[in-house]
Amino acid sequence: MATPGTNKLQARIASCRAWALTHWQYMSTGVWRDTRRNWKVDTVKTINLSVRSFLSTDLQTQACAMTYRTLLAIVPALALVFAIARGFGFQNLMNTQLHNLFPSQEHALNAAMGFVDSYLAQTSEGIFVGVGIVFLFWTLISLLGNVEDSLNKIWRVPQGRSIWRKVTDYLAIFLILPVLMICAGGISILMSTTLKTLLPFDFIGPAITFILDMAGYLFTWLFFTGVYMLIPNARVKFFNAFLAGVLVGTSFQILQWLFLTGQMYVTKYNAIYGSFSFLPLFLIWLQLVWLITLIGGVLCYASQNIGQFNFNDDVNSISARYRREVTLAVMAIIAKRFARRLPPATVSRISEEFGLPVNLLTTLVRQLHEVGLINFIEAPGELLEHPLQPAMDVSEITVGEVLKRIEDHGHSDFIPGFDTEFESIRKISEKVTQAMITRADETTLVSLDFTIPE
């Protein structure tokens, strides 16, 4: 026989289980039916969409592939950086900084510098001048092209840049970035020297360290922000790219600190593995860097597109009747705004004012355009921001006309012998459809009674 204490415990467990199940259902599926816009709902949607995108895009495999391609491109990349550094007279400074960052990997760095010197010598002598330079840039362009493909997959972009745009854009990036890296190092040294002359002696050490550390974080944030804005073949907003850039940039700095700290503990393994002790740690670090970079792309995409996935599961299984009703509502909104001489509606505005899901609106608007009922007023940006206007006199746009064009849209009569085999079904279907259109021809869209916001 259960005691009162046991009953209370069971009731509490059942209550906690029901609470957890309710919140799990909300966070997994129910949140997409919540049209409120506040930071709590947006955060849940962003996390939900990030997890879905992470699982569907297989970032681990992409990070492994990018690690391999980075190993192929690392010597040409270092060669390009050192070639430009030599032009500025900073090659010794860069070599010294690398040895300071990796004090326990002197043999590995000397071997890498030997590869770089050999590569530069081969690309600057005889027949290898043109071939070496072409191979260098091809390797770097191939690496950045794969980064773009990975981010485009996250952003669900079906097509990347053209070959010509890849060549021009990527070459500009690879010629400018090394110069900026070298200048950034010079600016850091200049800031350190200048602050020493301006600040009191007791304030020099911690102040300069803090400022340079924060500058390092800031440059890292801006770097990743630029990656998420410029590399995907999509329109990315600065706020969303900067938000992902801050999170990924901070994670990168922490990961870099852990990697550099770990170098202090591998010295004893050098006696066993020699310079190869550097390689496993470097590969792990490189894969983690690519993984957090791709996760940042997922966060950027999720934070910018949470509104486009409201009612996503419901939209995918929408009934024909409900789809027809929403189509009529969208067309009526566009027609009534035009008739009242209000500014043209956009997909974003209709979604915001009437709570209609963006993914469904985008599909319906494209269909209305294809059947000749609306026109897009071309404007910079995506389809969501294109003003929409009727393609014919609004006084002639009846409910029946809209239904007729929607019913006839798409391919039909392509199955051989179908009309003969199922003639009775075809006739009753045509009769029902015609009766519905005839009855609906009596009502124009502008005469429908609902409120249009100014």
CSV table of C-alpha atoms in Angstrom, one decimal:
chain,number,residue,atom,x,y,z
A,1,MET,CA,0.0,0.0,0.0
A,2,ALA,CA,1.4,3.3,-1.1
A,3,THR,CA,2.1,5.9,1.7
A,4,PRO,CA,1.2,9.6,1.4
A,5,GLY,CA,4.9,10.5,0.9
A,6,THR,CA,5.2,8.0,-2.0
A,7,ASN,CA,2.1,9.4,-3.7
A,8,LYS,CA,3.4,12.9,-3.4
A,9,LEU,CA,6.8,11.8,-4.9
A,10,GLN,CA,5.0,10.1,-7.8
A,11,ALA,CA,2.8,13.1,-8.4
A,12,ARG,CA,5.9,15.4,-8.4
A,13,ILE,CA,7.7,13.1,-10.8
A,14,ALA,CA,4.7,13.0,-13.1
A,15,SER,CA,4.4,16.8,-13.0
A,16,CYS,CA,8.1,17.2,-13.8
A,17,ARG,CA,7.7,14.7,-16.7
A,18,ALA,CA,4.7,16.5,-18.1
A,19,TRP,CA,6.5,19.9,-17.8
A,20,ALA,CA,9.6,18.6,-19.6
A,21,LEU,CA,7.5,16.9,-22.3
A,22,THR,CA,5.5,20.1,-22.9
A,23,HIS,CA,8.6,22.3,-23.1
A,24,TRP,CA,10.3,19.7,-25.4
A,25,GLN,CA,7.4,19.7,-27.8
A,26,TYR,CA,7.4,23.5,-27.8
A,27,MET,CA,11.1,23.8,-28.4
A,28,SER,CA,11.2,21.1,-31.1
A,29,THR,CA,8.0,21.8,-33.1
A,30,GLY,CA,5.6,24.2,-31.3
A,31,VAL,CA,7.9,27.2,-31.4
A,32,TRP,CA,7.4,27.5,-35.2
A,33,ARG,CA,3.8,28.2,-34.6
A,34,ASP,CA,4.7,31.1,-32.2
A,35,THR,CA,4.7,34.3,-34.2
A,36,ARG,CA,5.8,36.5,-31.4
A,37,ARG,CA,9.1,38.4,-31.9
A,38,ASN,CA,11.1,38.7,-28.7
A,39,TRP,CA,14.6,37.5,-27.7
A,40,LYS,CA,13.4,34.4,-25.9
A,41,VAL,CA,11.3,33.0,-28.9
A,42,ASP,CA,14.0,34.1,-31.4
A,43,THR,CA,16.7,32.3,-29.3
A,44,VAL,CA,14.8,29.1,-29.2
A,45,LYS,CA,14.1,29.3,-32.9
A,46,THR,CA,17.8,30.0,-33.7
A,47,ILE,CA,19.0,27.0,-31.5
A,48,ASN,CA,16.3,24.8,-33.1
A,49,LEU,CA,17.2,25.7,-36.7
A,50,SER,CA,21.0,25.5,-35.9
A,51,VAL,CA,20.6,22.0,-34.6
A,52,ARG,CA,18.5,21.0,-37.6
A,53,SER,CA,21.0,22.5,-40.0
A,54,PHE,CA,24.0,21.0,-38.2
A,55,LEU,CA,22.5,17.5,-38.4
A,56,SER,CA,21.4,17.9,-42.0
A,57,THR,CA,24.6,19.4,-43.5
A,58,ASP,CA,27.1,16.9,-41.9
A,59,LEU,CA,29.6,19.5,-40.8
A,60,GLN,CA,32.0,17.0,-39.3
A,61,THR,CA,32.7,15.4,-42.8
A,62,GLN,CA,33.0,18.9,-44.3
A,63,ALA,CA,35.5,19.9,-41.6
A,64,CYS,CA,37.6,16.8,-42.3
A,65,ALA,CA,37.6,17.6,-46.0
A,66,MET,CA,38.6,21.2,-45.4
A,67,THR,CA,41.4,20.0,-43.1
A,68,TYR,CA,42.9,17.9,-45.9
A,69,ARG,CA,42.6,20.7,-48.4
A,70,THR,CA,44.2,23.1,-46.0
A,71,LEU,CA,47.2,20.8,-45.7
A,72,LEU,CA,47.6,20.9,-49.5
A,73,ALA,CA,47.4,24.7,-49.5
A,74,ILE,CA,49.4,25.6,-46.4
A,75,VAL,CA,52.8,25.7,-48.2
A,76,PRO,CA,51.6,27.8,-51.1
A,77,ALA,CA,49.8,30.1,-48.6
A,78,LEU,CA,52.9,30.5,-46.5
A,79,ALA,CA,54.9,31.1,-49.7
A,80,LEU,CA,52.5,33.9,-50.8
A,81,VAL,CA,52.6,35.5,-47.3
A,82,PHE,CA,56.4,35.3,-47.1
A,83,ALA,CA,56.8,36.6,-50.7
A,84,ILE,CA,54.8,39.7,-49.9
A,85,ALA,CA,56.6,40.0,-46.5
A,86,ARG,CA,59.9,40.0,-48.2
A,87,GLY,CA,58.7,42.8,-50.4
A,88,PHE,CA,58.0,44.8,-47.2
A,89,GLY,CA,61.2,43.7,-45.5
A,90,PHE,CA,59.3,41.8,-42.7
A,91,GLN,CA,60.3,38.2,-43.4
A,92,ASN,CA,62.7,38.0,-40.5
A,93,LEU,CA,60.1,39.5,-38.1
A,94,MET,CA,57.5,36.9,-39.3
A,95,ASN,CA,60.0,34.1,-38.9
A,96,THR,CA,60.8,35.2,-35.3
A,97,GLN,CA,57.2,35.5,-34.4
A,98,LEU,CA,56.4,32.0,-35.6
A,99,HIS,CA,59.3,30.6,-33.5
A,100,ASN,CA,58.0,32.5,-30.5
A,101,LEU,CA,54.5,31.1,-30.9
A,102,PHE,CA,55.8,27.5,-31.3
A,103,PRO,CA,58.9,27.3,-29.1
A,104,SER,CA,58.8,23.5,-28.9
A,105,GLN,CA,58.5,23.0,-32.6
A,106,GLU,CA,61.8,24.4,-33.9
A,107,HIS,CA,62.5,21.4,-36.2
A,108,ALA,CA,59.0,21.4,-37.7
A,109,LEU,CA,59.2,25.2,-38.4
A,110,ASN,CA,62.6,25.0,-39.9
A,111,ALA,CA,61.4,22.2,-42.2
A,112,ALA,CA,58.3,24.2,-43.1
A,113,MET,CA,60.5,27.3,-43.9
A,114,GLY,CA,62.7,25.0,-46.0
A,115,PHE,CA,59.6,24.0,-48.0
A,116,VAL,CA,58.6,27.6,-48.5
A,117,ASP,CA,62.1,28.7,-49.6
A,118,SER,CA,62.2,25.8,-52.1
A,119,TYR,CA,58.7,26.6,-53.4
A,120,LEU,CA,59.6,30.3,-53.9
A,121,ALA,CA,62.9,29.3,-55.6
A,122,GLN,CA,61.1,26.9,-58.0
A,123,THR,CA,58.4,29.5,-58.8
A,124,SER,CA,60.9,32.2,-59.6
A,125,GLU,CA,63.3,30.3,-61.9
A,126,GLY,CA,63.2,29.2,-65.4
A,127,ILE,CA,60.2,27.4,-66.8
A,128,PHE,CA,58.6,27.1,-63.4
A,129,VAL,CA,57.9,30.8,-63.2
A,130,GLY,CA,54.5,30.7,-64.9
A,131,VAL,CA,53.5,27.2,-63.9
A,132,GLY,CA,54.5,27.7,-60.2
A,133,ILE,CA,52.5,30.9,-59.9
A,134,VAL,CA,49.5,29.3,-61.6
A,135,PHE,CA,49.6,26.3,-59.3
A,136,LEU,CA,50.0,28.5,-56.3
A,137,PHE,CA,46.9,30.6,-57.0
A,138,TRP,CA,44.9,27.5,-58.2
A,139,THR,CA,45.6,25.8,-54.9
A,140,LEU,CA,44.4,28.8,-52.9
A,141,ILE,CA,41.4,29.4,-55.1
A,142,SER,CA,40.4,25.7,-54.9
A,143,LEU,CA,40.6,26.0,-51.1
A,144,LEU,CA,38.4,29.1,-50.9
A,145,GLY,CA,36.0,27.6,-53.5
A,146,ASN,CA,35.4,24.7,-51.2
A,147,VAL,CA,34.8,27.0,-48.3
A,148,GLU,CA,32.2,28.8,-50.4
A,149,ASP,CA,30.6,25.5,-51.3
A,150,SER,CA,30.3,24.5,-47.7
A,151,LEU,CA,28.8,27.9,-46.7
A,152,ASN,CA,26.5,27.8,-49.7
A,153,LYS,CA,25.2,24.4,-48.6
A,154,ILE,CA,24.5,25.8,-45.2
A,155,TRP,CA,22.6,28.8,-46.7
A,156,ARG,CA,20.8,26.4,-49.1
A,157,VAL,CA,22.1,28.3,-52.1
A,158,PRO,CA,21.8,26.0,-55.2
A,159,GLN,CA,24.5,27.8,-57.3
A,160,GLY,CA,27.8,29.4,-56.4
A,161,ARG,CA,29.8,32.1,-58.1
A,162,SER,CA,30.8,31.8,-61.7
A,163,ILE,CA,34.3,30.8,-62.7
A,164,TRP,CA,35.2,34.4,-63.6
A,165,ARG,CA,33.9,35.8,-60.4
A,166,LYS,CA,35.8,33.1,-58.4
A,167,VAL,CA,39.0,34.0,-60.1
A,168,THR,CA,38.6,37.8,-59.7
A,169,ASP,CA,37.1,37.8,-56.2
A,170,TYR,CA,39.4,35.1,-54.7
A,171,LEU,CA,42.6,36.6,-56.2
A,172,ALA,CA,41.7,40.0,-54.8
A,173,ILE,CA,41.2,38.4,-51.4
A,174,PHE,CA,44.5,36.5,-51.5
A,175,LEU,CA,46.5,39.5,-52.6
A,176,ILE,CA,45.0,41.9,-50.0
A,177,LEU,CA,44.8,39.7,-46.9
A,178,PRO,CA,48.5,39.0,-46.6
A,179,VAL,CA,49.2,42.8,-46.9
A,180,LEU,CA,46.6,43.5,-44.2
A,181,MET,CA,48.1,40.8,-42.0
A,182,ILE,CA,51.6,42.3,-42.3
A,183,CYS,CA,50.3,45.8,-41.8
A,184,ALA,CA,48.3,44.7,-38.7
A,185,GLY,CA,51.5,43.3,-37.2
A,186,GLY,CA,53.2,46.6,-37.9
A,187,ILE,CA,50.4,48.6,-36.4
A,188,SER,CA,50.5,46.4,-33.2
A,189,ILE,CA,54.2,47.2,-32.9
A,190,LEU,CA,53.6,50.9,-33.5
A,191,MET,CA,50.8,50.9,-30.9
A,192,SER,CA,53.0,49.2,-28.4
A,193,THR,CA,55.9,51.7,-28.9
A,194,THR,CA,53.6,54.7,-28.9
A,195,LEU,CA,51.8,53.7,-25.8
A,196,LYS,CA,55.1,53.2,-24.0
A,197,THR,CA,55.9,56.8,-24.6
A,198,LEU,CA,52.5,58.2,-23.7
A,199,LEU,CA,51.5,56.2,-20.6
A,200,PRO,CA,53.1,56.1,-17.1
A,201,PHE,CA,55.6,53.4,-16.5
A,202,ASP,CA,53.5,51.6,-13.9
A,203,PHE,CA,50.6,51.5,-16.3
A,204,ILE,CA,52.5,50.3,-19.3
A,205,GLY,CA,52.5,46.5,-18.9
A,206,PRO,CA,48.9,45.6,-18.1
A,207,ALA,CA,47.4,48.4,-20.2
A,208,ILE,CA,49.3,47.5,-23.4
A,209,THR,CA,48.6,43.8,-22.8
A,210,PHE,CA,44.9,44.4,-22.4
A,211,ILE,CA,44.6,46.8,-25.4
A,212,LEU,CA,46.5,44.5,-27.7
A,213,ASP,CA,44.6,41.5,-26.5
A,214,MET,CA,41.3,43.3,-27.1
A,215,ALA,CA,42.6,44.5,-30.5
A,216,GLY,CA,43.4,40.8,-31.3
A,217,TYR,CA,39.8,39.8,-30.4
A,218,LEU,CA,38.4,42.7,-32.4
A,219,PHE,CA,40.3,41.9,-35.6
A,220,THR,CA,39.4,38.2,-35.2
A,221,TRP,CA,35.7,39.1,-34.8
A,222,LEU,CA,35.8,41.4,-37.9
A,223,PHE,CA,37.7,38.7,-39.9
A,224,PHE,CA,35.0,36.0,-39.3
A,225,THR,CA,32.3,38.6,-39.9
A,226,GLY,CA,33.8,39.3,-43.3
A,227,VAL,CA,34.0,35.5,-44.0
A,228,TYR,CA,30.3,35.1,-43.3
A,229,MET,CA,29.3,38.2,-45.2
A,230,LEU,CA,31.5,37.9,-48.3
A,231,ILE,CA,32.2,34.2,-49.0
A,232,PRO,CA,28.6,32.8,-49.3
A,233,ASN,CA,26.8,33.5,-52.5
A,234,ALA,CA,23.9,35.0,-50.6
A,235,ARG,CA,22.8,38.3,-49.1
A,236,VAL,CA,23.9,38.2,-45.5
A,237,LYS,CA,23.0,41.0,-43.1
A,238,PHE,CA,25.9,42.6,-41.1
A,239,PHE,CA,24.2,42.1,-37.7
A,240,ASN,CA,23.8,38.4,-38.1
A,241,ALA,CA,27.3,38.0,-39.6
A,242,PHE,CA,28.8,40.0,-36.7
A,243,LEU,CA,26.9,38.0,-34.1
A,244,ALA,CA,28.3,34.8,-35.5
A,245,GLY,CA,31.7,36.4,-35.9
A,246,VAL,CA,31.9,37.4,-32.2
A,247,LEU,CA,30.9,33.9,-31.0
A,248,VAL,CA,33.3,32.1,-33.5
A,249,GLY,CA,36.1,34.6,-33.1
A,250,THR,CA,36.0,34.2,-29.3
A,251,SER,CA,35.9,30.4,-29.6
A,252,PHE,CA,38.8,30.6,-32.1
A,253,GLN,CA,40.9,32.7,-29.7
A,254,ILE,CA,40.2,30.3,-26.8
A,255,LEU,CA,41.1,27.3,-29.1
A,256,GLN,CA,44.3,29.0,-30.2
A,257,TRP,CA,45.3,29.6,-26.6
A,258,LEU,CA,44.7,26.0,-25.7
A,259,PHE,CA,46.7,24.9,-28.7
A,260,LEU,CA,49.6,27.2,-28.0
A,261,THR,CA,49.5,26.2,-24.3
A,262,GLY,CA,49.5,22.5,-25.3
A,263,GLN,CA,52.8,23.1,-27.1
A,264,MET,CA,54.4,23.5,-23.7
A,265,TYR,CA,53.5,19.9,-22.8
A,266,VAL,CA,54.6,18.1,-25.9
A,267,THR,CA,58.3,18.9,-25.5
A,268,LYS,CA,59.0,15.6,-23.8
A,269,TYR,CA,57.4,13.7,-26.8
A,270,ASN,CA,59.9,15.3,-29.2
A,271,ALA,CA,62.5,12.8,-28.0
A,272,ILE,CA,60.3,10.0,-29.2
A,273,TYR,CA,58.4,11.4,-32.2
A,274,GLY,CA,60.8,14.1,-33.2
A,275,SER,CA,59.2,16.9,-35.2
A,276,PHE,CA,56.2,14.7,-35.9
A,277,SER,CA,54.8,15.4,-32.4
A,278,PHE,CA,53.6,18.7,-33.8
A,279,LEU,CA,51.5,17.1,-36.5
A,280,PRO,CA,48.7,15.3,-34.5
A,281,LEU,CA,48.0,18.4,-32.4
A,282,PHE,CA,48.0,20.6,-35.5
A,283,LEU,CA,45.6,18.4,-37.4
A,284,ILE,CA,43.2,18.3,-34.4
A,285,TRP,CA,43.4,22.1,-34.0
A,286,LEU,CA,42.9,22.6,-37.7
A,287,GLN,CA,39.8,20.4,-37.8
A,288,LEU,CA,38.3,22.1,-34.8
A,289,VAL,CA,38.9,25.5,-36.4
A,290,TRP,CA,37.0,24.5,-39.5
A,291,LEU,CA,34.3,22.9,-37.4
A,292,ILE,CA,33.6,26.1,-35.4
A,293,THR,CA,33.9,28.1,-38.6
A,294,LEU,CA,31.1,26.1,-40.2
A,295,ILE,CA,29.1,26.1,-37.0
A,296,GLY,CA,29.3,29.9,-37.1
A,297,GLY,CA,27.9,29.8,-40.6
A,298,VAL,CA,25.0,27.7,-39.3
A,299,LEU,CA,24.3,30.2,-36.5
A,300,CYS,CA,24.5,33.1,-39.0
A,301,TYR,CA,22.0,31.4,-41.3
A,302,ALA,CA,19.7,30.5,-38.5
A,303,SER,CA,19.6,33.9,-36.9
A,304,GLN,CA,18.8,35.6,-40.2
A,305,ASN,CA,16.2,33.1,-41.4
A,306,ILE,CA,14.2,32.1,-38.4
A,307,GLY,CA,11.1,33.9,-39.7
A,308,GLN,CA,11.1,31.9,-42.9
A,309,PHE,CA,10.5,28.6,-41.1
A,310,ASN,CA,7.4,29.5,-39.1
A,311,PHE,CA,4.7,26.8,-39.6
A,312,ASN,CA,7.2,24.9,-41.8
A,313,ASP,CA,5.9,21.5,-41.0
A,314,ASP,CA,2.3,22.7,-41.5
A,315,VAL,CA,3.2,24.4,-44.8
A,316,ASN,CA,4.7,21.2,-46.1
A,317,SER,CA,1.4,19.3,-45.5
A,318,ILE,CA,-1.0,22.2,-46.3
A,319,SER,CA,-4.4,21.2,-47.7
A,320,ALA,CA,-5.6,22.3,-51.2
A,321,ARG,CA,-8.5,24.2,-49.7
A,322,TYR,CA,-6.3,26.1,-47.2
A,323,ARG,CA,-3.7,26.9,-49.8
A,324,ARG,CA,-6.4,28.3,-52.1
A,325,GLU,CA,-7.8,30.5,-49.4
A,326,VAL,CA,-4.3,31.9,-48.5
A,327,THR,CA,-3.6,32.5,-52.2
A,328,LEU,CA,-6.8,34.5,-52.5
A,329,ALA,CA,-6.0,36.5,-49.3
A,330,VAL,CA,-2.5,37.4,-50.6
A,331,MET,CA,-3.9,38.5,-54.0
A,332,ALA,CA,-6.6,40.5,-52.3
A,333,ILE,CA,-4.1,42.3,-50.1
A,334,ILE,CA,-2.0,43.3,-53.1
A,335,ALA,CA,-5.1,44.5,-55.1
A,336,LYS,CA,-6.7,46.4,-52.2
A,337,ARG,CA,-3.4,48.3,-51.4
A,338,PHE,CA,-3.1,49.2,-55.1
A,339,ALA,CA,-6.8,50.4,-55.3
A,340,ARG,CA,-6.4,52.6,-52.2
A,341,ARG,CA,-3.1,54.1,-53.6
A,342,LEU,CA,-1.1,52.7,-50.7
A,343,PRO,CA,2.6,51.8,-51.0
A,344,PRO,CA,3.1,48.4,-52.7
A,345,ALA,CA,3.2,45.5,-50.4
A,346,THR,CA,6.2,43.2,-50.1
A,347,VAL,CA,6.4,39.6,-48.9
A,348,SER,CA,8.1,40.8,-45.7
A,349,ARG,CA,5.4,43.4,-45.0
A,350,ILE,CA,2.6,41.0,-45.6
A,351,SER,CA,4.1,38.4,-43.4
A,352,GLU,CA,4.6,41.0,-40.6
A,353,GLU,CA,1.2,42.6,-40.8
A,354,PHE,CA,-0.9,39.4,-41.2
A,355,GLY,CA,1.2,36.7,-39.5
A,356,LEU,CA,1.5,34.7,-42.7
A,357,PRO,CA,4.6,32.4,-43.0
A,358,VAL,CA,7.3,33.7,-45.3
A,359,ASN,CA,8.1,30.3,-46.9
A,360,LEU,CA,4.4,29.9,-47.9
A,361,LEU,CA,4.2,33.5,-49.1
A,362,THR,CA,7.3,33.2,-51.3
A,363,THR,CA,5.8,30.1,-53.0
A,364,LEU,CA,2.4,31.7,-53.6
A,365,VAL,CA,3.8,35.0,-54.8
A,366,ARG,CA,6.0,33.3,-57.4
A,367,GLN,CA,2.9,31.3,-58.5
A,368,LEU,CA,0.8,34.5,-58.8
A,369,HIS,CA,3.6,36.0,-60.9
A,370,GLU,CA,3.8,33.0,-63.2
A,371,VAL,CA,0.1,33.1,-63.9
A,372,GLY,CA,0.2,36.8,-64.8
A,373,LEU,CA,-1.7,38.2,-61.8
A,374,ILE,CA,1.1,40.3,-60.2
A,375,ASN,CA,4.3,42.0,-61.3
A,376,PHE,CA,7.5,42.4,-59.3
A,377,ILE,CA,8.8,46.0,-59.1
A,378,GLU,CA,12.5,45.3,-59.5
A,379,ALA,CA,14.5,46.5,-56.5
A,380,PRO,CA,17.9,45.6,-55.1
A,381,GLY,CA,17.9,42.7,-52.7
A,382,GLU,CA,15.9,39.5,-52.4
A,383,LEU,CA,12.4,38.6,-53.4
A,384,LEU,CA,11.2,39.3,-49.9
A,385,GLU,CA,11.8,43.0,-50.4
A,386,HIS,CA,10.5,43.4,-54.0
A,387,PRO,CA,7.3,45.6,-54.1
A,388,LEU,CA,4.3,43.7,-55.6
A,389,GLN,CA,1.6,45.2,-57.8
A,390,PRO,CA,-1.3,43.8,-59.8
A,391,ALA,CA,-0.6,42.9,-63.4
A,392,MET,CA,-4.1,43.9,-64.6
A,393,ASP,CA,-7.0,46.3,-63.7
A,394,VAL,CA,-8.0,45.5,-60.1
A,395,SER,CA,-11.7,46.0,-61.0
A,396,GLU,CA,-11.4,43.0,-63.3
A,397,ILE,CA,-9.7,40.7,-60.9
A,398,THR,CA,-12.5,38.5,-59.5
A,399,VAL,CA,-12.2,35.6,-57.2
A,400,GLY,CA,-13.2,33.4,-60.1
A,401,GLU,CA,-10.4,34.8,-62.3
A,402,VAL,CA,-7.8,34.0,-59.6
A,403,LEU,CA,-9.2,30.5,-59.1
A,404,LYS,CA,-9.3,29.8,-62.9
A,405,ARG,CA,-5.7,30.8,-63.4
A,406,ILE,CA,-4.5,28.9,-60.3
A,407,GLU,CA,-6.4,25.8,-61.4
A,408,ASP,CA,-4.9,25.9,-64.9
A,409,HIS,CA,-1.4,26.6,-63.7
A,410,GLY,CA,1.1,23.7,-64.4
A,411,HIS,CA,1.2,20.7,-66.7
A,412,SER,CA,-1.9,18.7,-67.5
A,413,ASP,CA,-3.3,16.3,-70.2
A,414,PHE,CA,0.1,14.6,-70.5
A,415,ILE,CA,-0.9,11.0,-69.6
A,416,PRO,CA,-1.7,9.1,-72.9
A,417,GLY,CA,-5.3,7.9,-73.0
A,418,PHE,CA,-6.3,9.3,-69.6
A,419,ASP,CA,-9.2,11.4,-70.9
A,420,THR,CA,-10.7,8.5,-72.8
A,421,GLU,CA,-10.2,6.0,-70.0
A,422,PHE,CA,-11.6,8.3,-67.3
A,423,GLU,CA,-14.0,10.5,-69.3
A,424,SER,CA,-16.7,10.5,-66.7
A,425,ILE,CA,-14.3,11.6,-64.0
A,426,ARG,CA,-12.9,14.4,-66.2
A,427,LYS,CA,-16.4,15.7,-67.0
A,428,ILE,CA,-17.6,15.8,-63.4
A,429,SER,CA,-14.3,17.5,-62.4
A,430,GLU,CA,-14.7,20.2,-65.1
A,431,LYS,CA,-18.3,20.7,-64.1
A,432,VAL,CA,-17.5,21.2,-60.4
A,433,THR,CA,-14.6,23.5,-61.2
A,434,GLN,CA,-16.6,25.6,-63.6
A,435,ALA,CA,-19.5,25.9,-61.2
A,436,MET,CA,-17.1,27.2,-58.5
A,437,ILE,CA,-15.4,29.7,-60.9
A,438,THR,CA,-18.8,31.0,-62.2
A,439,ARG,CA,-20.1,31.6,-58.7
A,440,ALA,CA,-16.9,33.3,-57.7
A,441,ASP,CA,-16.9,35.6,-60.7
A,442,GLU,CA,-19.5,37.6,-59.0
A,443,THR,CA,-17.1,38.9,-56.4
A,444,THR,CA,-14.0,41.2,-57.0
A,445,LEU,CA,-11.1,41.1,-54.7
A,446,VAL,CA,-11.2,44.8,-53.8
A,447,SER,CA,-14.8,44.3,-52.6
A,448,LEU,CA,-13.8,41.7,-50.0
A,449,ASP,CA,-14.2,43.0,-46.4
A,450,PHE,CA,-11.0,42.9,-44.3
A,451,THR,CA,-8.8,45.6,-42.8
A,452,ILE,CA,-5.7,46.8,-44.7
A,453,PRO,CA,-3.1,48.6,-42.5
A,454,GLU,CA,-2.0,51.9,-43.8
